[in-house]
Amino acid sequence: MSREADGRPRWEARTDWGWFALTEAPIDVGTLSAFVTRPEVGAVNVFLGTVREWTRGRRTLYLVYEAYEAMALRLLQTLGEEVRREHPGARVAVHHRLGRLEIGEIAVAIAVGTPHRDAAYAGSRHIIERIKEMVPIWKKEFWEDGSFWVGDQLERIPYPDGRPPEGPEG
Amino acid sequence: MSREADGRPRWEARTDWGWFALTEAPIDVGTLSAFVTRPEVGAVNVFLGTVREWTRGRRTLYLVYEAYEAMALRLLQTLGEEVRREHPGARVAVHHRLGRLEIGEIAVAIAVGTPHRDAAYAGSRHIIERIKEMVPIWKKEFWEDGSFWVGDQLERIPYPDGRPPEGPEG
Amino acid sequence: MNGKNGGLDRSTVTVLLFAGLGEKVGRTLSWPWREGLTVAELLDELAARYPEVAVYRPTVMTAVNAAYRPVDHPLRPGDEVALIPPVSGG
Amino acid sequence: MNGKNGGLDRSTVTVLLFAGLGEKVGRTLSWPWREGLTVAELLDELAARYPEVAVYRPTVMTAVNAAYRPVDHPLRPGDEVALIPPVSGG
């Protein structure tokens, strides 16, 4: 763990082709896309997960993300390596926010740079799907009437009844 | 046609959900992704086409893009409307550079914001495919030994023999 | 978007050419309009005058006043006709 | 990455709990290690002590020293064992 300039915690791993981080500081899209842009790259795909205010009629006020940081960082690197195996030469950056996030903020940014666009799209899509499947990061939603750890309803599929549970966290 | 702050020409159309531009000034990714991020958006997909140095062993020094600006701008808007028809509520930004571009610069940036990620990926992919198919913008590649309008070999598929023609523009 | 150019006679059409074709032939031409002139006939006339237009013709798409139009589209005086070689943006 | 904590007895394992489970039970526990202890047995012991662990158990994945491991994985003293509820990052 290191610190942002303003003292907020940051977990980070950087190689010549990959850049992975968990951070409490805002994510800058341009920095990530610049990292994956190199003379051999012709296509960059960026996926951003942003904090949505409305989910099936329910208003989110803000979110808090928590992670098993050491393991999450290691797994993000593994996902980058998976993309490199599938698309040799790909460049990959994945940054995920932790702590409190307001509506509209970027929770996760994934950038993949490759010579041609098929691989850039496939690579960024692979990473977001795998993050949602197996990277130990958790989201707590805060509503006007309570809060709720997404996934905490003890089913593997959030919102099994098609919408968040009605009550506050029990 | 309007002018950038530094006097470079710019063609632009902006609505409450869409932002389309042709410009000789550098493209800022963060500005585009911010435009498509709103409280109802949870997923943003950004595609960047960047200037690649090497194409099948041949070195590009720089590129020049030319457009039929009025028509290209109108068609970019049409592509945005196509995405909106398919994914109601989507927000779309598409900016394309004109003039001379150096290696690593962004030639085109497409940002699509939607509530969920399937639509964001599908929307940005649709737009880049349609740009390459029918928007009147042309790329001239400058190599160490000559220059070449891509597509100018009078086939609909560039590089029919698997690599750019050997000679300079004839 | 009518392609009307204040400096041109109203009995002409404006022809726009792009990329390699524009470099070889010129980017803008003024061409005489006549009653019943179609895009195809305009292309015939241009190809007779400019060999490069004949060479490119099998691959160009055509637009009238900034919208794709088929070659049987009839032209009006002042129209802006674009010869669109295979595009390569993105 | 050994999960060794200078402040802990080497005859214990460290248990990490997250999200709702961590809020209910506590985010970090120290638990006695014994020869042959597996992840499954550790979960049995924790579930006997903490009813919430029993409730969550069908949905948690387990990691040892920051890598996913099956429940028959044998533990060594000082290991860091994480109970991973369904993730919701992204």
Short mmCIF file of C-alpha atoms in Angstrom, two decimals:
data_model
loop_
_atom_site.label_atom_id
_atom_site.label_comp_id
_atom_site.label_asym_id
_atom_site.label_seq_id
_atom_site.Cartn_x
_atom_site.Cartn_y
_atom_site.Cartn_z
CA MET A 1 0.00 0.00 0.00
CA SER A 2 1.21 3.45 -0.89
CA ARG A 3 -0.43 6.84 -0.61
CA GLU A 4 -1.91 9.30 -3.09
CA ALA A 5 -0.50 12.82 -2.99
CA ASP A 6 -3.41 13.77 -0.74
CA GLY A 7 -2.76 10.87 1.64
CA ARG A 8 -5.49 8.55 0.42
CA PRO A 9 -4.42 4.89 0.25
CA ARG A 10 -3.48 3.25 -3.05
CA TRP A 11 -2.51 -0.32 -4.02
CA GLU A 12 -0.67 -0.47 -7.31
CA ALA A 13 1.27 -2.78 -9.63
CA ARG A 14 2.92 -1.61 -12.83
CA THR A 15 4.89 -3.48 -15.47
CA ASP A 16 6.09 -2.50 -18.93
CA TRP A 17 2.71 -3.52 -20.42
CA GLY A 18 0.25 -3.32 -17.53
CA TRP A 19 -0.92 -0.93 -14.85
CA PHE A 20 -3.25 -2.06 -12.07
CA ALA A 21 -4.46 -0.07 -9.11
CA LEU A 22 -6.98 0.15 -6.31
CA THR A 23 -7.33 3.68 -5.05
CA GLU A 24 -9.47 5.99 -2.99
CA ALA A 25 -8.65 8.87 -5.36
CA PRO A 26 -10.66 9.75 -8.50
CA ILE A 27 -9.69 7.91 -11.68
CA ASP A 28 -8.46 9.90 -14.67
CA VAL A 29 -9.53 8.28 -17.95
CA GLY A 30 -6.97 10.10 -20.06
CA THR A 31 -4.08 8.79 -17.98
CA LEU A 32 -5.21 5.20 -18.45
CA SER A 33 -5.85 5.50 -22.17
CA ALA A 34 -2.47 7.19 -22.64
CA PHE A 35 -0.75 4.34 -20.82
CA VAL A 36 -2.09 1.75 -23.28
CA THR A 37 -1.40 3.89 -26.37
CA ARG A 38 1.95 3.13 -27.98
CA PRO A 39 3.31 3.22 -31.55
CA GLU A 40 2.27 -0.40 -32.12
CA VAL A 41 -1.28 0.25 -30.88
CA GLY A 42 -4.01 1.30 -33.30
CA ALA A 43 -7.11 0.62 -31.20
CA VAL A 44 -7.96 1.36 -27.59
CA ASN A 45 -11.09 0.22 -25.84
CA VAL A 46 -11.99 1.77 -22.52
CA PHE A 47 -14.77 0.57 -20.26
CA LEU A 48 -15.96 2.73 -17.39
CA GLY A 49 -18.31 1.59 -14.69
CA THR A 50 -19.93 4.71 -13.26
CA VAL A 51 -22.15 5.25 -10.23
CA ARG A 52 -25.76 5.20 -11.42
CA GLU A 53 -28.38 7.09 -9.44
CA TRP A 54 -31.44 5.03 -10.30
CA THR A 55 -31.75 1.25 -10.24
CA ARG A 56 -35.24 0.01 -11.01
CA GLY A 57 -36.92 3.02 -9.47
CA ARG A 58 -34.74 3.17 -6.37
CA ARG A 59 -32.44 6.11 -5.79
CA THR A 60 -28.83 5.58 -4.80
CA LEU A 61 -27.30 8.41 -2.76
CA TYR A 62 -23.71 7.16 -2.84
CA LEU A 63 -21.69 3.94 -2.76
CA VAL A 64 -18.88 2.55 -0.69
CA TYR A 65 -16.46 0.03 -2.17
CA GLU A 66 -14.38 -2.31 -0.05
CA ALA A 67 -11.80 -4.87 -1.23
CA TYR A 68 -9.47 -7.58 -0.14
CA GLU A 69 -6.83 -5.34 -1.58
CA ALA A 70 -3.80 -7.65 -1.88
CA MET A 71 -5.83 -10.38 -3.52
CA ALA A 72 -7.84 -8.05 -5.75
CA LEU A 73 -4.68 -6.40 -7.05
CA ARG A 74 -3.10 -9.77 -7.77
CA LEU A 75 -6.23 -10.92 -9.62
CA LEU A 76 -6.42 -7.75 -11.72
CA GLN A 77 -2.87 -8.54 -12.85
CA THR A 78 -3.93 -12.09 -13.64
CA LEU A 79 -6.76 -10.75 -15.79
CA GLY A 80 -4.27 -8.58 -17.65
CA GLU A 81 -2.11 -11.63 -18.25
CA GLU A 82 -5.13 -13.52 -19.58
CA VAL A 83 -5.70 -10.75 -22.12
CA ARG A 84 -2.00 -10.84 -23.08
CA ARG A 85 -2.14 -14.58 -23.64
CA GLU A 86 -5.17 -14.22 -25.89
CA HIS A 87 -3.90 -11.07 -27.63
CA PRO A 88 -0.08 -10.96 -27.59
CA GLY A 89 1.30 -7.46 -27.27
CA ALA A 90 -1.87 -6.03 -25.70
CA ARG A 91 -1.40 -3.24 -23.18
CA VAL A 92 -3.76 -3.20 -20.21
CA ALA A 93 -4.67 -0.77 -17.44
CA VAL A 94 -7.29 -1.45 -14.77
CA HIS A 95 -8.03 0.93 -11.91
CA HIS A 96 -10.78 0.39 -9.35
CA ARG A 97 -11.96 2.91 -6.80
CA LEU A 98 -12.36 2.12 -3.10
CA GLY A 99 -14.15 4.02 -0.37
CA ARG A 100 -17.04 6.42 -0.89
CA LEU A 101 -18.16 7.32 -4.42
CA GLU A 102 -20.74 9.89 -5.46
CA ILE A 103 -23.24 9.61 -8.33
CA GLY A 104 -21.52 9.84 -11.73
CA GLU A 105 -18.06 8.98 -10.45
CA ILE A 106 -15.98 6.29 -12.14
CA ALA A 107 -15.87 3.10 -10.07
CA VAL A 108 -13.75 1.09 -12.48
CA ALA A 109 -11.78 2.00 -15.60
CA ILE A 110 -10.38 -0.64 -17.94
CA ALA A 111 -8.24 0.31 -20.93
CA VAL A 112 -6.89 -2.18 -23.46
CA GLY A 113 -4.66 -1.18 -26.38
CA THR A 114 -4.00 -3.51 -29.30
CA PRO A 115 -2.98 -3.19 -32.95
CA HIS A 116 -6.57 -3.81 -34.17
CA ARG A 117 -9.98 -3.20 -32.66
CA ASP A 118 -11.41 -6.72 -32.29
CA ALA A 119 -8.85 -7.53 -29.63
CA ALA A 120 -9.28 -4.23 -27.80
CA TYR A 121 -13.05 -4.76 -27.46
CA ALA A 122 -12.67 -8.42 -26.50
CA GLY A 123 -9.97 -7.67 -23.95
CA SER A 124 -11.80 -4.95 -22.07
CA ARG A 125 -15.00 -6.99 -22.08
CA HIS A 126 -13.20 -10.04 -20.71
CA ILE A 127 -11.78 -8.01 -17.84
CA ILE A 128 -15.05 -6.42 -16.72
CA GLU A 129 -16.87 -9.76 -16.85
CA ARG A 130 -14.16 -11.45 -14.78
CA ILE A 131 -14.05 -8.59 -12.27
CA LYS A 132 -17.77 -8.99 -11.64
CA GLU A 133 -17.33 -12.72 -11.30
CA MET A 134 -14.29 -13.22 -9.11
CA VAL A 135 -12.32 -10.19 -7.99
CA PRO A 136 -12.84 -9.62 -4.23
CA ILE A 137 -14.36 -6.14 -4.32
CA TRP A 138 -17.71 -5.31 -2.74
CA LYS A 139 -20.16 -2.50 -3.25
CA LYS A 140 -22.41 -1.12 -0.55
CA GLU A 141 -25.31 0.97 -1.82
CA PHE A 142 -26.67 3.77 0.34
CA TRP A 143 -30.27 4.80 -0.33
CA GLU A 144 -32.52 7.34 1.29
CA ASP A 145 -33.98 4.56 3.45
CA GLY A 146 -31.03 2.36 4.22
CA SER A 147 -27.99 0.56 2.90
CA PHE A 148 -27.24 -2.78 1.36
CA TRP A 149 -24.16 -4.80 0.39
CA VAL A 150 -24.80 -5.88 -3.19
CA GLY A 151 -24.61 -9.66 -3.32
CA ASP A 152 -25.40 -9.87 0.39
CA GLN A 153 -28.83 -11.40 -0.13
CA LEU A 154 -26.97 -14.72 -0.13
CA GLU A 155 -27.68 -15.55 -3.75
CA ARG A 156 -24.97 -15.53 -6.40
CA ILE A 157 -27.15 -13.32 -8.59
CA PRO A 158 -27.84 -9.88 -7.11
CA TYR A 159 -31.49 -8.76 -7.02
CA PRO A 160 -33.05 -12.19 -7.52
CA ASP A 161 -36.53 -10.68 -7.43
CA GLY A 162 -35.63 -8.13 -10.06
CA ARG A 163 -35.03 -5.23 -7.71
CA PRO A 164 -33.05 -4.45 -4.58
CA PRO A 165 -34.56 -5.67 -1.29
CA GLU A 166 -36.89 -3.15 0.25
CA GLY A 167 -35.51 -2.92 3.75
CA PRO A 168 -32.35 -1.42 5.08
CA GLU A 169 -29.44 -3.67 5.88
CA GLY A 170 -30.42 -5.98 8.73
CA MET B 1 -17.56 25.65 -39.39
CA SER B 2 -16.25 27.29 -36.23
CA ARG B 3 -12.74 27.71 -34.86
CA GLU B 4 -10.84 26.17 -31.98
CA ALA B 5 -9.34 28.61 -29.47
CA ASP B 6 -6.07 28.39 -31.41
CA GLY B 7 -7.80 29.11 -34.72
CA ARG B 8 -7.93 25.57 -36.05
CA PRO B 9 -11.17 24.72 -37.86
CA ARG B 10 -13.90 22.70 -36.18
CA TRP B 11 -17.27 21.33 -37.34
CA GLU B 12 -19.58 20.52 -34.47
CA ALA B 13 -23.15 19.52 -33.61
CA ARG B 14 -24.40 19.16 -30.06
CA THR B 15 -27.78 18.12 -28.68
CA ASP B 16 -28.93 17.21 -25.18
CA TRP B 17 -27.81 13.58 -25.71
CA GLY B 18 -25.17 13.76 -28.44
CA TRP B 19 -21.96 15.56 -29.30
CA PHE B 20 -20.36 15.21 -32.72
CA ALA B 21 -17.30 17.00 -34.02
CA LEU B 22 -14.64 17.08 -36.71
CA THR B 23 -11.63 19.03 -35.59
CA GLU B 24 -8.01 19.75 -36.32
CA ALA B 25 -7.28 20.03 -32.58
CA PRO B 26 -6.28 17.10 -30.33
CA ILE B 27 -9.13 15.07 -28.82
CA ASP B 28 -9.47 14.89 -25.05
CA VAL B 29 -10.84 11.51 -23.96
CA GLY B 30 -11.94 12.70 -20.53
CA THR B 31 -14.14 15.42 -22.00
CA LEU B 32 -15.97 12.91 -24.18
CA SER B 33 -16.45 10.33 -21.45
CA ALA B 34 -17.68 13.03 -19.06
CA PHE B 35 -20.25 14.17 -21.66
CA VAL B 36 -21.85 10.71 -21.82
CA THR B 37 -21.77 10.17 -18.03
CA ARG B 38 -25.00 11.15 -16.31
CA PRO B 39 -26.90 9.94 -13.23
CA GLU B 40 -28.84 7.41 -15.31
CA VAL B 41 -25.64 6.03 -16.88
CA GLY B 42 -23.83 3.11 -15.29
CA ALA B 43 -21.60 1.99 -18.16
CA VAL B 44 -19.48 3.92 -20.62
CA ASN B 45 -17.64 2.39 -23.52
CA VAL B 46 -15.00 4.43 -25.29
CA PHE B 47 -13.29 3.43 -28.50
CA LEU B 48 -10.17 5.25 -29.64
CA GLY B 49 -8.57 4.82 -33.04
CA THR B 50 -4.93 5.83 -32.65
CA VAL B 51 -2.18 6.38 -35.21
CA ARG B 52 -0.16 3.18 -35.42
CA GLU B 53 3.46 3.37 -36.50
CA TRP B 54 3.85 -0.08 -38.03
CA THR B 55 1.51 -1.78 -40.47
CA ARG B 56 2.76 -5.14 -41.64
CA GLY B 57 6.39 -4.14 -41.46
CA ARG B 58 5.97 -0.70 -43.00
CA ARG B 59 6.60 2.41 -40.96
CA THR B 60 4.12 5.28 -40.95
CA LEU B 61 5.65 8.71 -40.27
CA TYR B 62 2.36 10.59 -39.93
CA LEU B 63 -1.16 10.72 -41.35
CA VAL B 64 -3.38 13.34 -42.89
CA TYR B 65 -7.16 13.07 -42.63
CA GLU B 66 -9.50 14.83 -45.01
CA ALA B 67 -13.32 14.84 -44.92
CA TYR B 68 -16.40 16.02 -46.70
CA GLU B 69 -17.08 17.84 -43.50
CA ALA B 70 -20.75 18.80 -43.77
CA MET B 71 -21.75 15.32 -44.85
CA ALA B 72 -19.48 13.52 -42.39
CA LEU B 73 -20.85 15.54 -39.48
CA ARG B 74 -24.42 14.82 -40.54
CA LEU B 75 -23.67 11.10 -40.82
CA LEU B 76 -22.00 10.97 -37.39
CA GLN B 77 -25.24 12.37 -35.97
CA THR B 78 -27.19 9.75 -37.88
CA LEU B 79 -25.03 7.03 -36.33
CA GLY B 80 -25.75 8.47 -32.90
CA GLU B 81 -29.46 8.35 -33.67
CA GLU B 82 -29.12 4.73 -34.75
CA VAL B 83 -27.60 3.90 -31.37
CA ARG B 84 -30.42 5.79 -29.61
CA ARG B 85 -33.05 3.86 -31.53
CA GLU B 86 -31.44 0.56 -30.54
CA HIS B 87 -30.67 1.63 -26.95
CA PRO B 88 -33.13 4.30 -25.79
CA GLY B 89 -31.57 6.86 -23.50
CA ALA B 90 -28.02 6.23 -24.71
CA ARG B 91 -25.68 9.23 -24.73
CA VAL B 92 -23.20 9.44 -27.58
CA ALA B 93 -20.10 11.49 -28.40
CA VAL B 94 -18.03 11.06 -31.56
CA HIS B 95 -15.07 13.25 -32.43
CA HIS B 96 -12.84 12.73 -35.46
CA ARG B 97 -9.57 14.49 -36.15
CA LEU B 98 -8.74 16.15 -39.45
CA GLY B 99 -5.42 17.36 -40.82
CA ARG B 100 -2.01 16.04 -39.85
CA LEU B 101 -1.71 13.48 -37.03
CA GLU B 102 1.45 12.13 -35.45
CA ILE B 103 2.08 8.58 -34.25
CA GLY B 104 0.07 7.77 -31.11
CA GLU B 105 -2.46 10.55 -31.56
CA ILE B 106 -6.17 9.85 -31.34
CA ALA B 107 -7.80 9.90 -34.78
CA VAL B 108 -11.30 9.08 -33.60
CA ALA B 109 -12.93 8.87 -30.17
CA ILE B 110 -16.35 7.34 -29.65
CA ALA B 111 -18.03 7.36 -26.23
CA VAL B 112 -21.37 5.73 -25.49
CA GLY B 113 -23.03 5.89 -22.08
CA THR B 114 -25.94 3.60 -21.15
CA PRO B 115 -27.48 2.20 -17.97
CA HIS B 116 -25.87 -1.24 -18.52
CA ARG B 117 -22.74 -2.39 -20.26
CA ASP B 118 -24.04 -4.57 -23.10
CA ALA B 119 -25.54 -1.54 -24.81
CA ALA B 120 -22.44 0.63 -24.25
CA TYR B 121 -20.19 -1.94 -25.95
CA ALA B 122 -22.66 -2.59 -28.77
CA GLY B 123 -23.20 1.11 -29.40
CA SER B 124 -19.55 2.10 -29.66
CA ARG B 125 -18.82 -0.91 -31.84
CA HIS B 126 -21.68 -0.07 -34.18
CA ILE B 127 -20.41 3.46 -34.63
CA ILE B 128 -16.80 2.57 -35.44
CA GLU B 129 -17.90 -0.10 -37.93
CA ARG B 130 -20.24 2.31 -39.69
CA ILE B 131 -17.63 5.08 -39.74
CA LYS B 132 -15.22 2.77 -41.54
CA GLU B 133 -17.95 1.76 -43.94
CA MET B 134 -19.68 4.96 -44.98
CA VAL B 135 -18.61 8.22 -43.36
CA PRO B 136 -16.76 10.39 -45.92
CA ILE B 137 -13.40 10.72 -44.19
CA TRP B 138 -10.13 9.72 -45.83
CA LYS B 139 -6.72 8.87 -44.46
CA LYS B 140 -3.47 9.54 -46.29
CA GLU B 141 -0.49 7.65 -44.91
CA PHE B 142 2.98 9.15 -45.20
CA TRP B 143 5.88 6.70 -45.13
CA GLU B 144 9.60 7.17 -45.46
CA ASP B 145 9.33 6.39 -49.17
CA GLY B 146 6.07 7.94 -50.21
CA SER B 147 2.44 8.49 -49.43
CA PHE B 148 -0.83 6.73 -50.09
CA TRP B 149 -4.54 7.43 -49.71
CA VAL B 150 -5.89 4.38 -47.94
CA GLY B 151 -8.62 2.89 -50.12
CA ASP B 152 -7.15 4.55 -53.20
CA GLN B 153 -6.07 1.28 -54.78
CA LEU B 154 -9.58 1.22 -56.24
CA GLU B 155 -10.75 -1.81 -54.31
CA ARG B 156 -13.36 -1.55 -51.57
CA ILE B 157 -11.08 -3.49 -49.23
CA PRO B 158 -7.82 -1.74 -48.39
CA TYR B 159 -4.59 -3.71 -48.83
CA PRO B 160 -6.06 -6.46 -51.05
CA ASP B 161 -2.68 -8.19 -51.19
CA GLY B 162 -2.33 -8.11 -47.43
CA ARG B 163 -0.06 -5.09 -47.23
CA PRO B 164 0.08 -1.52 -48.49
CA PRO B 165 1.28 -1.04 -52.08
CA GLU B 166 5.01 -0.66 -52.37
CA GLY B 167 5.28 2.50 -54.39
CA PRO B 168 4.56 6.10 -53.51
CA GLU B 169 1.29 7.58 -54.61
CA GLY B 170 1.22 7.55 -58.42
CA MET C 1 -27.09 22.60 -47.37
CA ASN C 2 -28.24 23.41 -50.91
CA GLY C 3 -24.68 23.58 -52.11
CA LYS C 4 -25.50 26.94 -53.63
CA ASN C 5 -22.42 28.96 -54.07
CA GLY C 6 -22.92 32.66 -54.39
CA GLY C 7 -20.08 32.89 -56.86
CA LEU C 8 -21.44 30.31 -59.28
CA ASP C 9 -23.86 30.60 -62.10
CA ARG C 10 -27.20 29.03 -61.19
CA SER C 11 -27.05 26.97 -64.36
CA THR C 12 -24.18 24.92 -63.03
CA VAL C 13 -23.69 22.20 -60.46
CA THR C 14 -20.73 22.05 -58.08
CA VAL C 15 -18.69 18.84 -58.12
CA LEU C 16 -16.62 17.92 -55.06
CA LEU C 17 -13.80 15.38 -55.33
CA PHE C 18 -11.83 13.93 -52.43
CA ALA C 19 -8.70 12.05 -51.43
CA GLY C 20 -6.63 10.77 -54.37
CA LEU C 21 -9.30 11.73 -56.87
CA GLY C 22 -9.41 15.26 -55.54
CA GLU C 23 -5.64 15.57 -55.73
CA LYS C 24 -5.56 14.41 -59.33
CA VAL C 25 -8.58 16.22 -60.77
CA GLY C 26 -9.04 19.12 -58.39
CA ARG C 27 -11.19 19.34 -55.28
CA THR C 28 -13.98 21.49 -56.68
CA LEU C 29 -15.32 21.82 -60.20
CA SER C 30 -18.18 23.83 -61.61
CA TRP C 31 -20.03 21.91 -64.32
CA PRO C 32 -22.85 22.94 -66.65
CA TRP C 33 -26.34 21.91 -65.62
CA ARG C 34 -29.01 21.00 -68.16
CA GLU C 35 -32.62 19.96 -67.85
CA GLY C 36 -32.92 16.29 -66.83
CA LEU C 37 -29.24 15.88 -65.90
CA THR C 38 -28.75 12.87 -63.60
CA VAL C 39 -25.80 11.90 -61.45
CA ALA C 40 -24.96 9.11 -63.91
CA GLU C 41 -24.92 11.49 -66.86
CA LEU C 42 -22.78 13.93 -64.93
CA LEU C 43 -20.33 11.10 -64.23
CA ASP C 44 -20.31 10.23 -67.94
CA GLU C 45 -19.46 13.79 -68.85
CA LEU C 46 -16.79 14.12 -66.17
CA ALA C 47 -15.22 10.77 -67.16
CA ALA C 48 -15.01 11.92 -70.78
CA ARG C 49 -13.13 15.03 -69.69
CA TYR C 50 -11.04 13.59 -66.84
CA PRO C 51 -9.55 10.09 -67.39
CA GLU C 52 -9.05 9.73 -63.60
CA VAL C 53 -12.80 9.98 -63.05
CA ALA C 54 -13.27 7.07 -65.45
CA VAL C 55 -10.69 5.04 -63.53
CA TYR C 56 -12.24 5.76 -60.11
CA ARG C 57 -15.84 5.55 -61.26
CA PRO C 58 -16.42 1.86 -60.43
CA THR C 59 -15.51 2.52 -56.79
CA VAL C 60 -17.05 5.91 -56.02
CA MET C 61 -20.30 6.46 -54.23
CA THR C 62 -22.21 9.63 -54.98
CA ALA C 63 -23.85 12.20 -52.77
CA VAL C 64 -26.07 15.16 -53.63
CA ASN C 65 -26.17 18.05 -51.19
CA ALA C 66 -24.33 16.00 -48.54
CA ALA C 67 -26.55 12.88 -48.64
CA TYR C 68 -25.88 9.62 -50.48
CA ARG C 69 -27.97 9.40 -53.64
CA PRO C 70 -28.18 6.76 -56.38
CA VAL C 71 -26.82 7.58 -59.83
CA ASP C 72 -30.28 7.99 -61.35
CA HIS C 73 -30.94 10.92 -59.04
CA PRO C 74 -31.93 14.01 -61.08
CA LEU C 75 -29.94 17.15 -60.46
CA ARG C 76 -31.09 20.70 -60.06
CA PRO C 77 -29.07 23.80 -60.78
CA GLY C 78 -26.89 24.73 -57.83
CA ASP C 79 -26.70 21.17 -56.48
CA GLU C 80 -23.51 20.02 -54.80
CA VAL C 81 -22.50 16.62 -56.15
CA ALA C 82 -19.77 14.69 -54.31
CA LEU C 83 -17.74 11.80 -55.68
CA ILE C 84 -16.90 9.69 -52.64
CA PRO C 85 -14.00 7.26 -53.05
CA PRO C 86 -13.78 4.33 -50.59
CA VAL C 87 -13.65 5.92 -47.15
CA SER C 88 -10.85 5.27 -44.66
CA GLY C 89 -11.69 7.21 -41.50
CA GLY C 90 -11.62 5.85 -38.00
CA MET D 1 1.97 -12.49 1.13
CA ASN D 2 2.31 -15.14 3.89
CA GLY D 3 -0.35 -13.48 5.91
CA LYS D 4 2.01 -13.58 8.86
CA ASN D 5 1.20 -10.90 11.31
CA GLY D 6 3.99 -9.94 13.64
CA GLY D 7 1.54 -9.42 16.46
CA LEU D 8 -0.02 -12.89 16.22
CA ASP D 9 0.97 -16.17 17.79
CA ARG D 10 2.39 -18.55 15.16
CA SER D 11 -0.03 -21.24 16.31
CA THR D 12 -2.99 -19.28 14.95
CA VAL D 13 -4.44 -18.48 11.56
CA THR D 14 -5.82 -15.07 10.63
CA VAL D 15 -9.39 -14.99 9.29
CA LEU D 16 -10.50 -12.09 7.09
CA LEU D 17 -14.19 -11.35 6.58
CA PHE D 18 -15.65 -8.82 4.15
CA ALA D 19 -18.74 -6.82 3.21
CA GLY D 20 -21.86 -7.72 5.21
CA LEU D 21 -20.17 -10.69 6.83
CA GLY D 22 -17.27 -8.53 7.99
CA GLU D 23 -19.64 -5.95 9.42
CA LYS D 24 -21.55 -8.57 11.38
CA VAL D 25 -18.72 -10.77 12.65
CA GLY D 26 -15.72 -8.48 12.52
CA ARG D 27 -13.22 -7.92 9.75
CA THR D 28 -10.30 -9.82 11.25
CA LEU D 29 -10.20 -12.77 13.64
CA SER D 30 -7.33 -14.76 15.05
CA TRP D 31 -8.20 -18.47 15.30
CA PRO D 32 -6.28 -21.39 16.79
CA TRP D 33 -4.37 -23.57 14.37
CA ARG D 34 -3.93 -27.31 14.90
CA GLU D 35 -2.13 -30.00 12.93
CA GLY D 36 -4.18 -31.05 9.87
CA LEU D 37 -6.65 -28.14 10.04
CA THR D 38 -8.34 -27.60 6.67
CA VAL D 39 -10.34 -24.67 5.37
CA ALA D 40 -13.53 -26.74 5.74
CA GLU D 41 -12.79 -27.55 9.36
CA LEU D 42 -12.00 -23.93 10.07
CA LEU D 43 -15.36 -22.97 8.56
CA ASP D 44 -17.07 -25.58 10.76
CA GLU D 45 -15.47 -24.13 13.86
CA LEU D 46 -16.26 -20.54 12.88
CA ALA D 47 -19.86 -21.42 12.03
CA ALA D 48 -20.28 -23.04 15.47
CA ARG D 49 -19.10 -19.84 17.11
CA TYR D 50 -20.64 -17.24 14.74
CA PRO D 51 -24.18 -17.97 13.47
CA GLU D 52 -23.66 -15.45 10.63
CA VAL D 53 -20.82 -17.56 9.24
CA ALA D 54 -23.20 -20.53 9.11
CA VAL D 55 -25.74 -18.42 7.20
CA TYR D 56 -23.20 -17.10 4.70
CA ARG D 57 -21.27 -20.33 4.32
CA PRO D 58 -23.16 -21.71 1.27
CA THR D 59 -22.27 -18.57 -0.69
CA VAL D 60 -18.70 -17.79 0.35
CA MET D 61 -15.60 -18.69 -1.61
CA THR D 62 -12.39 -19.19 0.31
CA ALA D 63 -8.87 -17.91 -0.23
CA VAL D 64 -5.65 -18.75 1.56
CA ASN D 65 -2.89 -16.16 1.50
CA ALA D 66 -4.73 -14.12 -1.14
CA ALA D 67 -5.39 -16.94 -3.63
CA TYR D 68 -8.60 -18.92 -4.09
CA ARG D 69 -8.29 -22.39 -2.52
CA PRO D 70 -10.75 -25.28 -2.19
CA VAL D 71 -12.13 -26.13 1.24
CA ASP D 72 -9.96 -29.26 1.56
CA HIS D 73 -6.85 -27.09 1.47
CA PRO D 74 -4.68 -27.76 4.56
CA LEU D 75 -3.68 -24.77 6.62
CA ARG D 76 -0.36 -23.88 8.15
CA PRO D 77 0.18 -21.69 11.17
CA GLY D 78 0.20 -18.04 10.23
CA ASP D 79 -1.94 -18.52 7.12
CA GLU D 80 -4.37 -15.76 6.14
CA VAL D 81 -7.77 -17.26 5.35
CA ALA D 82 -10.37 -15.07 3.64
CA LEU D 83 -14.11 -15.69 3.49
CA ILE D 84 -15.21 -14.12 0.21
CA PRO D 85 -18.94 -13.36 -0.09
CA PRO D 86 -20.36 -12.91 -3.62
CA VAL D 87 -18.34 -10.06 -5.15
CA SER D 88 -19.92 -6.90 -6.54
CA GLY D 89 -17.08 -4.78 -7.90
CA GLY D 90 -17.01 -3.12 -11.30
#
